[in-house]
PDB file of C-alpha atoms in Angstrom:
ATOM      1  CA  MET A   1      18.662 -13.616   4.340  1.00 46.00           C
ATOM      2  CA  ASN A   2      21.227 -14.939   1.892  1.00 47.00           C
ATOM      3  CA  ARG A   3      20.201 -16.671  -1.313  1.00 46.00           C
ATOM      4  CA  GLU A   4      20.539 -20.223   0.030  1.00 44.00           C
ATOM      5  CA  THR A   5      18.465 -19.419   3.121  1.00 44.00           C
ATOM      6  CA  VAL A   6      15.713 -17.809   1.043  1.00 43.00           C
ATOM      7  CA  PHE A   7      15.351 -20.740  -1.325  1.00 40.00           C
ATOM      8  CA  SER A   8      15.610 -23.344   1.439  1.00 40.00           C
ATOM      9  CA  PHE A   9      12.823 -21.550   3.304  1.00 43.00           C
ATOM     10  CA  TRP A  10      10.652 -20.958   0.264  1.00 43.00           C
ATOM     11  CA  ASN A  11      11.024 -24.364  -1.374  1.00 44.00           C
ATOM     12  CA  SER A  12      10.335 -26.299   1.831  1.00 40.00           C
ATOM     13  CA  MET A  13       7.441 -24.089   2.896  1.00 49.00           C
ATOM     14  CA  LYS A  14       3.989 -25.664   2.880  1.00 56.00           C
ATOM     15  CA  PHE A  15       2.146 -22.409   2.649  1.00 66.00           C
ATOM     16  CA  GLN A  16      -0.082 -21.468   5.561  1.00 77.00           C
ATOM     17  CA  PRO A  17      -0.966 -17.825   6.358  1.00 84.00           C
ATOM     18  CA  HIS A  18       0.225 -16.652   9.751  1.00 85.00           C
ATOM     19  CA  GLU A  19      -3.294 -15.323  10.363  1.00 94.00           C
ATOM     20  CA  SER A  20      -6.467 -17.197   9.533  1.00 95.00           C
ATOM     21  CA  TYR A  21      -8.974 -15.271   7.425  1.00 97.00           C
ATOM     22  CA  PRO A  22     -11.297 -14.698  10.456  1.00 97.00           C
ATOM     23  CA  ASP A  23      -8.340 -13.457  12.538  1.00 97.00           C
ATOM     24  CA  PHE A  24      -7.297 -11.166   9.690  1.00 97.00           C
ATOM     25  CA  LEU A  25     -10.811  -9.700   9.506  1.00 97.00           C
ATOM     26  CA  LYS A  26     -10.927  -9.258  13.280  1.00 97.00           C
ATOM     27  CA  ARG A  27      -7.624  -7.334  13.231  1.00 97.00           C
ATOM     28  CA  ILE A  28      -8.677  -5.130  10.309  1.00 97.00           C
ATOM     29  CA  PHE A  29     -12.032  -4.174  11.820  1.00 96.00           C
ATOM     30  CA  SER A  30     -10.412  -3.432  15.171  1.00 96.00           C
ATOM     31  CA  PHE A  31      -9.153  -0.123  13.717  1.00 96.00           C
ATOM     32  CA  GLN A  32     -11.016   0.426  10.432  1.00 96.00           C
ATOM     33  CA  LYS A  33     -14.374   1.936  11.436  1.00 95.00           C
ATOM     34  CA  PRO A  34     -17.269   3.617   9.608  1.00 94.00           C
ATOM     35  CA  GLU A  35     -17.025   6.651  11.904  1.00 96.00           C
ATOM     36  CA  PHE A  36     -13.748   8.515  11.434  1.00 97.00           C
ATOM     37  CA  HIS A  37     -12.278  10.655  14.219  1.00 96.00           C
ATOM     38  CA  PHE A  38      -8.822  12.141  14.589  1.00 97.00           C
ATOM     39  CA  GLY A  39      -9.292  11.887  18.347  1.00 95.00           C
ATOM     40  CA  VAL A  40      -7.268  15.046  19.005  1.00 96.00           C
ATOM     41  CA  ASP A  41      -7.839  18.808  18.864  1.00 96.00           C
ATOM     42  CA  LYS A  42      -4.540  19.364  17.069  1.00 97.00           C
ATOM     43  CA  PHE A  43      -3.103  16.872  14.607  1.00 98.00           C
ATOM     44  CA  PHE A  44       0.642  16.331  14.188  1.00 97.00           C
ATOM     45  CA  PRO A  45       1.816  14.312  11.188  1.00 97.00           C
ATOM     46  CA  SER A  46       4.300  11.504  11.670  1.00 97.00           C
ATOM     47  CA  ASP A  47       8.032  11.744  11.057  1.00 96.00           C
ATOM     48  CA  SER A  48       7.351   9.576   8.003  1.00 96.00           C
ATOM     49  CA  VAL A  49       5.347  12.433   6.473  1.00 97.00           C
ATOM     50  CA  ARG A  50       8.191  14.873   6.999  1.00 95.00           C
ATOM     51  CA  SER A  51      10.629  12.493   5.312  1.00 97.00           C
ATOM     52  CA  LYS A  52       8.374  12.452   2.241  1.00 98.00           C
ATOM     53  CA  VAL A  53       6.811  15.919   2.155  1.00 97.00           C
ATOM     54  CA  ASP A  54       8.480  19.321   2.561  1.00 96.00           C
ATOM     55  CA  GLU A  55       7.197  22.516   4.200  1.00 95.00           C
ATOM     56  CA  THR A  56       5.497  23.630   0.970  1.00 95.00           C
ATOM     57  CA  SER A  57       3.380  20.433   0.753  1.00 93.00           C
ATOM     58  CA  THR A  58       5.540  19.178  -2.138  1.00 97.00           C
ATOM     59  CA  PHE A  59       6.882  15.634  -2.247  1.00 98.00           C
ATOM     60  CA  ARG A  60      10.572  15.368  -1.399  1.00 97.00           C
ATOM     61  CA  ASN A  61      13.060  13.105  -3.098  1.00 97.00           C
ATOM     62  CA  PHE A  62      12.420   9.767  -1.421  1.00 98.00           C
ATOM     63  CA  PHE A  63      13.968   6.637  -2.851  1.00 98.00           C
ATOM     64  CA  GLY A  64      13.222   2.952  -2.640  1.00 98.00           C
ATOM     65  CA  ASP A  65      11.574  -0.144  -4.008  1.00 98.00           C
ATOM     66  CA  THR A  66       8.297  -1.923  -3.390  1.00 98.00           C
ATOM     67  CA  VAL A  67       5.916  -4.552  -4.757  1.00 98.00           C
ATOM     68  CA  VAL A  68       2.512  -3.270  -5.812  1.00 98.00           C
ATOM     69  CA  PHE A  69      -0.622  -4.173  -7.690  1.00 98.00           C
ATOM     70  CA  ASN A  70      -1.176  -1.482 -10.285  1.00 97.00           C
ATOM     71  CA  LEU A  71      -4.849  -0.622 -10.725  1.00 96.00           C
ATOM     72  CA  ASP A  72      -6.377  -0.432 -14.172  1.00 93.00           C
ATOM     73  CA  ASP A  73      -7.213   2.998 -15.584  1.00 94.00           C
ATOM     74  CA  GLU A  74     -10.928   2.742 -14.827  1.00 94.00           C
ATOM     75  CA  GLN A  75     -10.254   1.849 -11.202  1.00 94.00           C
ATOM     76  CA  LYS A  76      -7.730   4.662 -10.839  1.00 96.00           C
ATOM     77  CA  HIS A  77     -10.171   7.221 -12.213  1.00 95.00           C
ATOM     78  CA  PHE A  78     -12.964   5.962  -9.956  1.00 94.00           C
ATOM     79  CA  ILE A  79     -10.734   6.179  -6.871  1.00 96.00           C
ATOM     80  CA  LYS A  80      -9.639   9.689  -7.781  1.00 96.00           C
ATOM     81  CA  GLU A  81     -13.158  10.993  -8.430  1.00 95.00           C
ATOM     82  CA  HIS A  82     -14.971   9.326  -5.522  1.00 95.00           C
ATOM     83  CA  PHE A  83     -12.346   9.137  -2.790  1.00 97.00           C
ATOM     84  CA  ILE A  84      -9.543  11.621  -3.424  1.00 98.00           C
ATOM     85  CA  ALA A  85     -11.293  14.632  -4.959  1.00 98.00           C
ATOM     86  CA  PRO A  86     -13.757  15.115  -2.043  1.00 98.00           C
ATOM     87  CA  LEU A  87     -10.903  15.249   0.484  1.00 98.00           C
ATOM     88  CA  TYR A  88      -8.988  17.921  -1.454  1.00 98.00           C
ATOM     89  CA  LEU A  89     -12.171  19.863  -2.140  1.00 98.00           C
ATOM     90  CA  ALA A  90     -12.953  19.962   1.585  1.00 98.00           C
ATOM     91  CA  ALA A  91      -9.574  20.640   3.231  1.00 98.00           C
ATOM     92  CA  PRO A  92      -6.610  20.906   0.852  1.00 98.00           C
ATOM     93  CA  GLU A  93      -4.624  22.798   3.500  1.00 97.00           C
ATOM     94  CA  CYS A  94      -4.378  19.605   5.576  1.00 98.00           C
ATOM     95  CA  LEU A  95      -2.911  17.519   2.764  1.00 98.00           C
ATOM     96  CA  ALA A  96       0.259  17.262   0.717  1.00 98.00           C
ATOM     97  CA  GLU A  97       0.256  17.750  -3.028  1.00 97.00           C
ATOM     98  CA  GLN A  98      -2.218  15.491  -4.788  1.00 98.00           C
ATOM     99  CA  LEU A  99      -1.084  12.076  -5.943  1.00 98.00           C
ATOM    100  CA  ASN A 100      -0.903  11.576  -9.671  1.00 96.00           C
ATOM    101  CA  GLU A 101      -3.776   9.359 -10.776  1.00 96.00           C
ATOM    102  CA  GLN A 102      -1.346   7.052 -12.574  1.00 95.00           C
ATOM    103  CA  THR A 103       0.530   6.245  -9.343  1.00 95.00           C
ATOM    104  CA  LEU A 104      -2.512   4.783  -7.580  1.00 97.00           C
ATOM    105  CA  HIS A 105      -1.901   1.208  -6.476  1.00 98.00           C
ATOM    106  CA  MET A 106      -2.321  -1.319  -3.703  1.00 98.00           C
ATOM    107  CA  THR A 107       0.983  -2.073  -2.003  1.00 98.00           C
ATOM    108  CA  LEU A 108       1.535  -5.788  -1.510  1.00 98.00           C
ATOM    109  CA  HIS A 109       4.850  -5.504   0.333  1.00 98.00           C
ATOM    110  CA  ASP A 110       7.145  -2.674   1.388  1.00 98.00           C
ATOM    111  CA  LEU A 111      10.859  -3.143   0.739  1.00 98.00           C
ATOM    112  CA  ASN A 112      13.575  -0.468   1.032  1.00 98.00           C
ATOM    113  CA  ALA A 113      13.109   3.284   1.462  1.00 98.00           C
ATOM    114  CA  SER A 114      15.359   6.241   2.286  1.00 97.00           C
ATOM    115  CA  ASN A 115      15.936   9.940   1.700  1.00 96.00           C
ATOM    116  CA  ASN A 116      19.584   9.120   1.099  1.00 95.00           C
ATOM    117  CA  CYS A 117      20.290   7.310  -2.157  1.00 94.00           C
ATOM    118  CA  ASP A 118      23.938   6.507  -1.428  1.00 96.00           C
ATOM    119  CA  ALA A 119      26.016   3.553  -2.634  1.00 97.00           C
ATOM    120  CA  SER A 120      25.124   1.285   0.279  1.00 97.00           C
ATOM    121  CA  PHE A 121      21.407   1.913  -0.206  1.00 97.00           C
ATOM    122  CA  LEU A 122      21.665   1.249  -3.938  1.00 97.00           C
ATOM    123  CA  GLN A 123      23.451  -2.014  -3.133  1.00 97.00           C
ATOM    124  CA  LYS A 124      20.606  -3.027  -0.802  1.00 97.00           C
ATOM    125  CA  MET A 125      18.068  -2.422  -3.562  1.00 97.00           C
ATOM    126  CA  PHE A 126      20.203  -4.317  -6.073  1.00 97.00           C
ATOM    127  CA  ASP A 127      20.489  -7.326  -3.741  1.00 97.00           C
ATOM    128  CA  THR A 128      16.736  -7.271  -3.139  1.00 97.00           C
ATOM    129  CA  GLU A 129      15.998  -7.161  -6.858  1.00 97.00           C
ATOM    130  CA  ILE A 130      18.288 -10.103  -7.623  1.00 96.00           C
ATOM    131  CA  LEU A 131      16.836 -12.303  -4.871  1.00 96.00           C
ATOM    132  CA  LEU A 132      13.279 -11.336  -5.733  1.00 96.00           C
ATOM    133  CA  SER A 133      13.790 -12.111  -9.425  1.00 95.00           C
ATOM    134  CA  GLU A 134      14.927 -15.643  -8.515  1.00 94.00           C
ATOM    135  CA  VAL A 135      11.946 -16.204  -6.221  1.00 93.00           C
ATOM    136  CA  ILE A 136       9.559 -14.983  -8.924  1.00 92.00           C
ATOM    137  CA  ARG A 137      11.183 -17.220 -11.521  1.00 92.00           C
ATOM    138  CA  GLN A 138      10.919 -20.314  -9.324  1.00 91.00           C
ATOM    139  CA  ALA A 139       7.367 -19.512  -8.200  1.00 90.00           C
ATOM    140  CA  ASN A 140       6.114 -19.564 -11.811  1.00 90.00           C
ATOM    141  CA  ILE A 141       3.125 -17.412 -10.878  1.00 90.00           C
ATOM    142  CA  GLN A 142       0.219 -18.005 -13.221  1.00 87.00           C
ATOM    143  CA  PRO A 143      -2.129 -15.184 -14.251  1.00 89.00           C
ATOM    144  CA  GLN A 144      -4.911 -14.839 -11.698  1.00 92.00           C
ATOM    145  CA  THR A 145      -7.166 -12.239 -10.150  1.00 95.00           C
ATOM    146  CA  ILE A 146      -7.809 -11.508  -6.492  1.00 97.00           C
ATOM    147  CA  THR A 147     -11.046  -9.717  -5.634  1.00 97.00           C
ATOM    148  CA  MET A 148     -10.931  -7.049  -2.923  1.00 97.00           C
ATOM    149  CA  THR A 149     -13.759  -5.058  -1.369  1.00 96.00           C
ATOM    150  CA  PRO A 150     -13.463  -1.636   0.288  1.00 96.00           C
ATOM    151  CA  THR A 151     -13.774  -1.119   4.016  1.00 96.00           C
ATOM    152  CA  PHE A 152     -13.391   2.534   5.028  1.00 97.00           C
ATOM    153  CA  VAL A 153     -11.070   5.499   4.658  1.00 98.00           C
ATOM    154  CA  PHE A 154      -8.846   5.655   7.730  1.00 98.00           C
ATOM    155  CA  ASN A 155      -5.728   7.305   9.126  1.00 98.00           C
ATOM    156  CA  MET A 156      -2.653   5.182   8.424  1.00 98.00           C
ATOM    157  CA  VAL A 157      -0.248   5.822  11.349  1.00 97.00           C
ATOM    158  CA  ASN A 158      -0.608   9.632  11.086  1.00 98.00           C
ATOM    159  CA  THR A 159       1.032   9.534   7.662  1.00 98.00           C
ATOM    160  CA  SER A 160      -1.792   9.320   5.142  1.00 98.00           C
ATOM    161  CA  LEU A 161      -5.469   8.790   4.519  1.00 98.00           C
ATOM    162  CA  VAL A 162      -5.999   5.431   2.876  1.00 98.00           C
ATOM    163  CA  LEU A 163      -8.840   3.276   1.612  1.00 98.00           C
ATOM    164  CA  GLY A 164      -8.812  -0.103   3.314  1.00 97.00           C
ATOM    165  CA  LEU A 165      -9.331  -3.215   1.203  1.00 97.00           C
ATOM    166  CA  LEU A 166     -10.306  -6.762   2.170  1.00 97.00           C
ATOM    167  CA  PRO A 167      -9.939  -9.992   0.203  1.00 97.00           C
ATOM    168  CA  LYS A 168     -13.526 -10.896  -0.651  1.00 96.00           C
ATOM    169  CA  THR A 169     -13.275 -14.607   0.210  1.00 96.00           C
ATOM    170  CA  ASP A 170     -11.001 -16.962   2.095  1.00 96.00           C
ATOM    171  CA  LYS A 171      -9.620 -18.109  -1.267  1.00 95.00           C
ATOM    172  CA  ASP A 172      -8.812 -14.523  -2.260  1.00 96.00           C
ATOM    173  CA  TYR A 173      -7.117 -14.085   1.110  1.00 97.00           C
ATOM    174  CA  ARG A 174      -4.988 -17.210   0.746  1.00 95.00           C
ATOM    175  CA  ASN A 175      -3.958 -16.253  -2.804  1.00 95.00           C
ATOM    176  CA  LEU A 176      -3.005 -12.759  -1.650  1.00 97.00           C
ATOM    177  CA  MET A 177      -1.040 -14.011   1.346  1.00 96.00           C
ATOM    178  CA  TYR A 178       0.784 -16.598  -0.747  1.00 95.00           C
ATOM    179  CA  LEU A 179       2.109 -13.836  -2.986  1.00 96.00           C
ATOM    180  CA  TYR A 180       2.956 -11.784   0.103  1.00 96.00           C
ATOM    181  CA  SER A 181       4.865 -14.718   1.592  1.00 95.00           C
ATOM    182  CA  LEU A 182       7.098 -14.963  -1.482  1.00 95.00           C
ATOM    183  CA  ILE A 183       8.313 -11.414  -0.932  1.00 96.00           C
ATOM    184  CA  GLU A 184       8.427 -11.839   2.835  1.00 95.00           C
ATOM    185  CA  SER A 185      10.977 -14.642   2.295  1.00 93.00           C
ATOM    186  CA  VAL A 186      13.274 -12.044   0.722  1.00 95.00           C
ATOM    187  CA  HIS A 187      12.571  -9.032   2.943  1.00 95.00           C
ATOM    188  CA  SER A 188      10.769  -9.671   6.223  1.00 94.00           C
ATOM    189  CA  LEU A 189       8.675  -6.892   7.762  1.00 95.00           C
ATOM    190  CA  PRO A 190       7.987  -6.301  11.473  1.00 95.00           C
ATOM    191  CA  TYR A 191       4.278  -5.613  10.864  1.00 94.00           C
ATOM    192  CA  PRO A 192       1.423  -7.532   9.190  1.00 95.00           C
ATOM    193  CA  LEU A 193      -0.171  -6.723   5.855  1.00 97.00           C
ATOM    194  CA  THR A 194      -2.965  -4.141   5.917  1.00 98.00           C
ATOM    195  CA  PRO A 195      -4.163  -3.901   2.303  1.00 98.00           C
ATOM    196  CA  HIS A 196      -4.948  -0.340   1.275  1.00 98.00           C
ATOM    197  CA  ILE A 197      -4.806   2.285  -1.436  1.00 98.00           C
ATOM    198  CA  THR A 198      -3.144   5.549  -0.376  1.00 98.00           C
ATOM    199  CA  LEU A 199      -5.436   8.474  -1.161  1.00 98.00           C
ATOM    200  CA  ALA A 200      -3.512  11.433   0.270  1.00 98.00           C
ATOM    201  CA  TYR A 201      -0.501  12.177   2.454  1.00 98.00           C
ATOM    202  CA  PHE A 202      -0.926  14.646   5.264  1.00 98.00           C
ATOM    203  CA  ASN A 203       0.677  18.055   5.053  1.00 97.00           C
ATOM    204  CA  HIS A 204       4.130  18.559   6.595  1.00 96.00           C
ATOM    205  CA  ASN A 205       2.610  20.868   9.214  1.00 94.00           C
ATOM    206  CA  GLU A 206       0.146  20.320  12.038  1.00 95.00           C
ATOM    207  CA  PHE A 207      -3.483  21.389  11.646  1.00 97.00           C
ATOM    208  CA  ALA A 208      -6.377  22.006  14.014  1.00 97.00           C
ATOM    209  CA  GLY A 209      -9.689  23.778  14.442  1.00 97.00           C
ATOM    210  CA  ASP A 210     -12.015  24.151  11.486  1.00 97.00           C
ATOM    211  CA  SER A 211      -9.571  22.499   9.093  1.00 97.00           C
ATOM    212  CA  LEU A 212      -9.330  19.352  11.226  1.00 98.00           C
ATOM    213  CA  TYR A 213     -13.089  19.025  11.642  1.00 97.00           C
ATOM    214  CA  THR A 214     -13.785  19.793   7.989  1.00 98.00           C
ATOM    215  CA  LEU A 215     -11.420  17.019   6.878  1.00 98.00           C
ATOM    216  CA  GLN A 216     -12.860  14.651   9.465  1.00 98.00           C
ATOM    217  CA  ASN A 217     -16.386  15.337   8.200  1.00 98.00           C
ATOM    218  CA  ALA A 218     -15.265  14.855   4.601  1.00 98.00           C
ATOM    219  CA  VAL A 219     -13.837  11.419   5.424  1.00 98.00           C
ATOM    220  CA  ASN A 220     -17.081  10.455   7.154  1.00 98.00           C
ATOM    221  CA  ALA A 221     -19.093  11.572   4.126  1.00 97.00           C
ATOM    222  CA  VAL A 222     -16.904   9.468   1.839  1.00 97.00           C
ATOM    223  CA  ASN A 223     -17.231   6.464   4.145  1.00 96.00           C
ATOM    224  CA  ALA A 224     -21.015   6.817   4.210  1.00 95.00           C
ATOM    225  CA  SER A 225     -21.107   6.795   0.414  1.00 93.00           C
ATOM    226  CA  ILE A 226     -18.952   3.689  -0.179  1.00 90.00           C
ATOM    227  CA  ASP A 227     -20.754   1.137  -2.322  1.00 81.00           C
ATOM    228  CA  ARG A 228     -20.281  -2.265  -0.668  1.00 71.00           C
ATOM    229  CA  GLN A 229     -20.819  -3.896  -4.063  1.00 71.00           C
ATOM    230  CA  PHE A 230     -17.780  -2.050  -5.457  1.00 85.00           C
ATOM    231  CA  ASP A 231     -14.938  -4.511  -6.021  1.00 93.00           C
ATOM    232  CA  ILE A 232     -11.288  -3.928  -6.849  1.00 95.00           C
ATOM    233  CA  CYS A 233      -9.917  -6.764  -8.979  1.00 95.00           C
ATOM    234  CA  LEU A 234      -6.174  -7.211  -8.565  1.00 97.00           C
ATOM    235  CA  SER A 235      -4.383  -9.102 -11.300  1.00 95.00           C
ATOM    236  CA  THR A 236      -0.958 -10.723 -11.229  1.00 95.00           C
ATOM    237  CA  GLU A 237      -0.669  -9.308 -14.749  1.00 94.00           C
ATOM    238  CA  ASN A 238      -0.412  -5.948 -12.945  1.00 96.00           C
ATOM    239  CA  LEU A 239       1.768  -7.101 -10.039  1.00 97.00           C
ATOM    240  CA  TYR A 240       5.115  -5.301 -10.255  1.00 97.00           C
ATOM    241  CA  TYR A 241       8.374  -4.835  -8.484  1.00 97.00           C
ATOM    242  CA  GLN A 242       8.767  -1.046  -8.672  1.00 98.00           C
ATOM    243  CA  LYS A 243      11.321   1.580  -7.787  1.00 98.00           C
ATOM    244  CA  PHE A 244      10.436   5.117  -6.788  1.00 98.00           C
ATOM    245  CA  ILE A 245      12.109   8.495  -6.404  1.00 98.00           C
ATOM    246  CA  SER A 246       9.212  10.181  -4.584  1.00 98.00           C
ATOM    247  CA  MET A 247       5.721   9.237  -3.492  1.00 98.00           C
ATOM    248  CA  ASN A 248       4.512  10.520  -6.846  1.00 97.00           C
ATOM    249  CA  ASP A 249       7.071   8.844  -9.127  1.00 97.00           C
ATOM    250  CA  TYR A 250       7.061   5.043  -9.477  1.00 98.00           C
ATOM    251  CA  PHE A 251       8.650   2.931 -12.217  1.00 97.00           C
ATOM    252  CA  ASN A 252       7.773  -0.646 -13.181  1.00 96.00           C
ATOM    253  CA  ILE A 253      10.865  -2.859 -13.106  1.00 96.00           C
ATOM    254  CA  MET A 254       9.653  -6.457 -13.104  1.00 94.00           C
ATOM    255  CA  ASN A 255       6.310  -8.194 -13.575  1.00 94.00           C
ATOM    256  CA  PHE A 256       5.370 -11.244 -11.498  1.00 90.00           C
ATOM    257  CA  ALA A 257       3.047 -13.162 -13.840  1.00 83.00           C
ATOM    258  CA  SER A 258       4.439 -15.999 -15.935  1.00 61.00           C
ATOM    259  CA  ARG A 259       4.182 -15.472 -19.681  1.00 48.00           C
TER     260      ARG A 259
END
């Protein structure tokens, strides 16, 4: 979209989520289940994994931009200790290098990503940043919190193990989707929002046998231990446009909340 199209769309839009809250919940629980199964005897990671992780389980250079809710330090530590550590303790051979605790976040909206940081890609990111900064300025987003509750750890398109999150109420859902719609007006995605926190990327290589079943059992143990009273509070004070150079290196560029 060009600038005029974005602002015409955004300014005239009487916000209404594309999915109702009940429809959103129905979609989420159609694939996020308490019982985790790989469903195969030998697991092959997606091409997306191989673009991000090399043969030694180390994160490759991978460039792009995104919009995320940073978690506060207490939330990050809790996620690491209760969700990430058990997976690496059980089957580290199935997983890429561990994510830095400080990178943990909930992605609100994907933007641009590539292994090749050439001039045309940099121009795409620059154009996105300029348009997004104008949308944020006009939106005048006031400080607010959105309460999310955990669902289960699940396999995100054979790329990573993630912790699913749900807006706690219809109001939380509408507030979240309004923010999502602002970014969607700049960079439209071909898939709907599935809120989650990435816990671990899969290894570059396939795995099977004892390793597969050990990791599967570890995920089920984590899912069985999830406290349904545990909330993640997302704040627009921590909503950032970020750029990254790998899946372990993110940099805050622009904050969304009005000051």
